[in-house]
Structures are given as C-alpha cells and as structure tokens.
Amino acid sequence: MNDNKKNTENSITNCPHCNHKLSSWEQVLLSVDRFLMCRNCWYRITYEDEAEKKETKKTRKERKSGKK
C-alpha cells in the first residue's frame, strides 16, 4: 500500500517542457515505461525514480575522477 502511494506522489502529472496536463493513461504509461512523448509539444519526457538519480550521479562522479 505504501509503495503504491509513493508512486503516485513521485509521478509526473504535467509535461516539464510545456506544462500540459498528462492524461491518466499517459501517467500510467510513464510509470511503466521510462519515456513518453508529450502530445502537445512532442517533448520526450523521461522518468527516473530517486534510486536511479542517485546511481546516475554516482557514475558521473566516478567517470570524472577516472574510476570505473
């Protein structure tokens, strides 16, 4: 139950580019698939959860420092 509530809190409801409201089915698609095209401005919306963001930042720091 808490996991489902967490997903709704972190879900994207509007396009970050044009602020067009995403329909319910678009929000569901974005929760299943990481990418979605906005029907209004054709911006490619990318969804990353907090764990993916932290991992991405970590790998960027490692690349900058020369570690693998």
PDB file of C-alpha atoms in Angstrom:
ATOM      1  CA  MET A   1       0.000   0.000   0.000  1.00  0.00           C
ATOM      2  CA  ASN A   2       2.762   2.454   0.883  1.00  0.00           C
ATOM      3  CA  ASP A   3       4.638   1.610  -2.315  1.00  0.00           C
ATOM      4  CA  ASN A   4       1.577   2.467  -4.420  1.00  0.00           C
ATOM      5  CA  LYS A   5       1.126   5.751  -2.556  1.00  0.00           C
ATOM      6  CA  LYS A   6       4.809   6.543  -3.077  1.00  0.00           C
ATOM      7  CA  ASN A   7       4.451   6.038  -6.851  1.00  0.00           C
ATOM      8  CA  THR A   8       1.542   8.469  -7.062  1.00  0.00           C
ATOM      9  CA  GLU A   9       3.452  11.107  -5.095  1.00  0.00           C
ATOM     10  CA  ASN A  10       6.502  10.868  -7.368  1.00  0.00           C
ATOM     11  CA  SER A  11       4.605  10.554 -10.638  1.00  0.00           C
ATOM     12  CA  ILE A  12       4.756  13.260 -13.283  1.00  0.00           C
ATOM     13  CA  THR A  13       1.372  14.898 -13.901  1.00  0.00           C
ATOM     14  CA  ASN A  14       2.422  17.660 -16.324  1.00  0.00           C
ATOM     15  CA  CYS A  15       4.895  17.937 -19.164  1.00  0.00           C
ATOM     16  CA  PRO A  16       8.063  19.548 -17.763  1.00  0.00           C
ATOM     17  CA  HIS A  17       8.548  21.443 -21.040  1.00  0.00           C
ATOM     18  CA  CYS A  18       5.114  22.963 -21.823  1.00  0.00           C
ATOM     19  CA  ASN A  19       3.239  22.189 -18.562  1.00  0.00           C
ATOM     20  CA  HIS A  20       0.454  20.417 -20.485  1.00  0.00           C
ATOM     21  CA  LYS A  21      -1.536  18.105 -18.171  1.00  0.00           C
ATOM     22  CA  LEU A  22      -0.893  14.425 -18.884  1.00  0.00           C
ATOM     23  CA  SER A  23      -3.945  12.206 -19.110  1.00  0.00           C
ATOM     24  CA  SER A  24      -4.420   9.340 -16.679  1.00  0.00           C
ATOM     25  CA  TRP A  25      -3.353   6.721 -19.211  1.00  0.00           C
ATOM     26  CA  GLU A  26      -0.234   8.756 -20.099  1.00  0.00           C
ATOM     27  CA  GLN A  27       0.718   8.827 -16.413  1.00  0.00           C
ATOM     28  CA  VAL A  28       0.258   5.055 -16.215  1.00  0.00           C
ATOM     29  CA  LEU A  29       2.360   4.542 -19.351  1.00  0.00           C
ATOM     30  CA  LEU A  30       5.087   6.746 -17.919  1.00  0.00           C
ATOM     31  CA  SER A  31       5.110   4.736 -14.693  1.00  0.00           C
ATOM     32  CA  VAL A  32       5.564   1.516 -16.707  1.00  0.00           C
ATOM     33  CA  ASP A  33       7.880   2.848 -19.406  1.00  0.00           C
ATOM     34  CA  ARG A  34      10.547   5.459 -18.647  1.00  0.00           C
ATOM     35  CA  PHE A  35       9.931   7.570 -21.764  1.00  0.00           C
ATOM     36  CA  LEU A  36       6.822   9.265 -23.150  1.00  0.00           C
ATOM     37  CA  MET A  37       6.272  11.893 -25.846  1.00  0.00           C
ATOM     38  CA  CYS A  38       4.108  14.861 -24.903  1.00  0.00           C
ATOM     39  CA  ARG A  39       1.161  15.103 -27.296  1.00  0.00           C
ATOM     40  CA  ASN A  40       1.187  18.889 -27.068  1.00  0.00           C
ATOM     41  CA  CYS A  41       4.828  19.874 -27.720  1.00  0.00           C
ATOM     42  CA  TRP A  42       6.392  16.490 -28.661  1.00  0.00           C
ATOM     43  CA  TYR A  43       8.948  16.797 -25.866  1.00  0.00           C
ATOM     44  CA  ARG A  44      10.429  13.457 -24.793  1.00  0.00           C
ATOM     45  CA  ILE A  45       9.576  13.076 -21.105  1.00  0.00           C
ATOM     46  CA  THR A  46      11.993  10.881 -19.162  1.00  0.00           C
ATOM     47  CA  TYR A  47      11.022   9.497 -15.766  1.00  0.00           C
ATOM     48  CA  GLU A  48      13.700   8.493 -13.260  1.00  0.00           C
ATOM     49  CA  ASP A  49      12.973   7.464  -9.698  1.00  0.00           C
ATOM     50  CA  GLU A  50      15.172   8.594  -6.806  1.00  0.00           C
ATOM     51  CA  ALA A  51      17.314   5.428  -6.795  1.00  0.00           C
ATOM     52  CA  GLU A  52      18.159   5.867 -10.486  1.00  0.00           C
ATOM     53  CA  LYS A  53      19.032   9.536  -9.970  1.00  0.00           C
ATOM     54  CA  LYS A  54      21.437   8.697  -7.138  1.00  0.00           C
ATOM     55  CA  GLU A  55      23.069   5.933  -9.205  1.00  0.00           C
ATOM     56  CA  THR A  56      23.467   8.267 -12.193  1.00  0.00           C
ATOM     57  CA  LYS A  57      25.133  10.937 -10.050  1.00  0.00           C
ATOM     58  CA  LYS A  58      27.465   8.321  -8.580  1.00  0.00           C
ATOM     59  CA  THR A  59      28.570   7.039 -12.005  1.00  0.00           C
ATOM     60  CA  ARG A  60      29.136  10.603 -13.253  1.00  0.00           C
ATOM     61  CA  LYS A  61      31.433  11.314 -10.307  1.00  0.00           C
ATOM     62  CA  GLU A  62      33.342   8.093 -10.962  1.00  0.00           C
ATOM     63  CA  ARG A  63      33.814   8.983 -14.637  1.00  0.00           C
ATOM     64  CA  LYS A  64      35.116  12.438 -13.741  1.00  0.00           C
ATOM     65  CA  SER A  65      37.594  11.011 -11.265  1.00  0.00           C
ATOM     66  CA  GLY A  66      38.739   8.340 -13.730  1.00  0.00           C
ATOM     67  CA  LYS A  67      37.491   5.342 -11.731  1.00  0.00           C
ATOM     68  CA  LYS A  68      35.458   2.507 -13.199  1.00  0.00           C
TER      69      LYS A  68
END
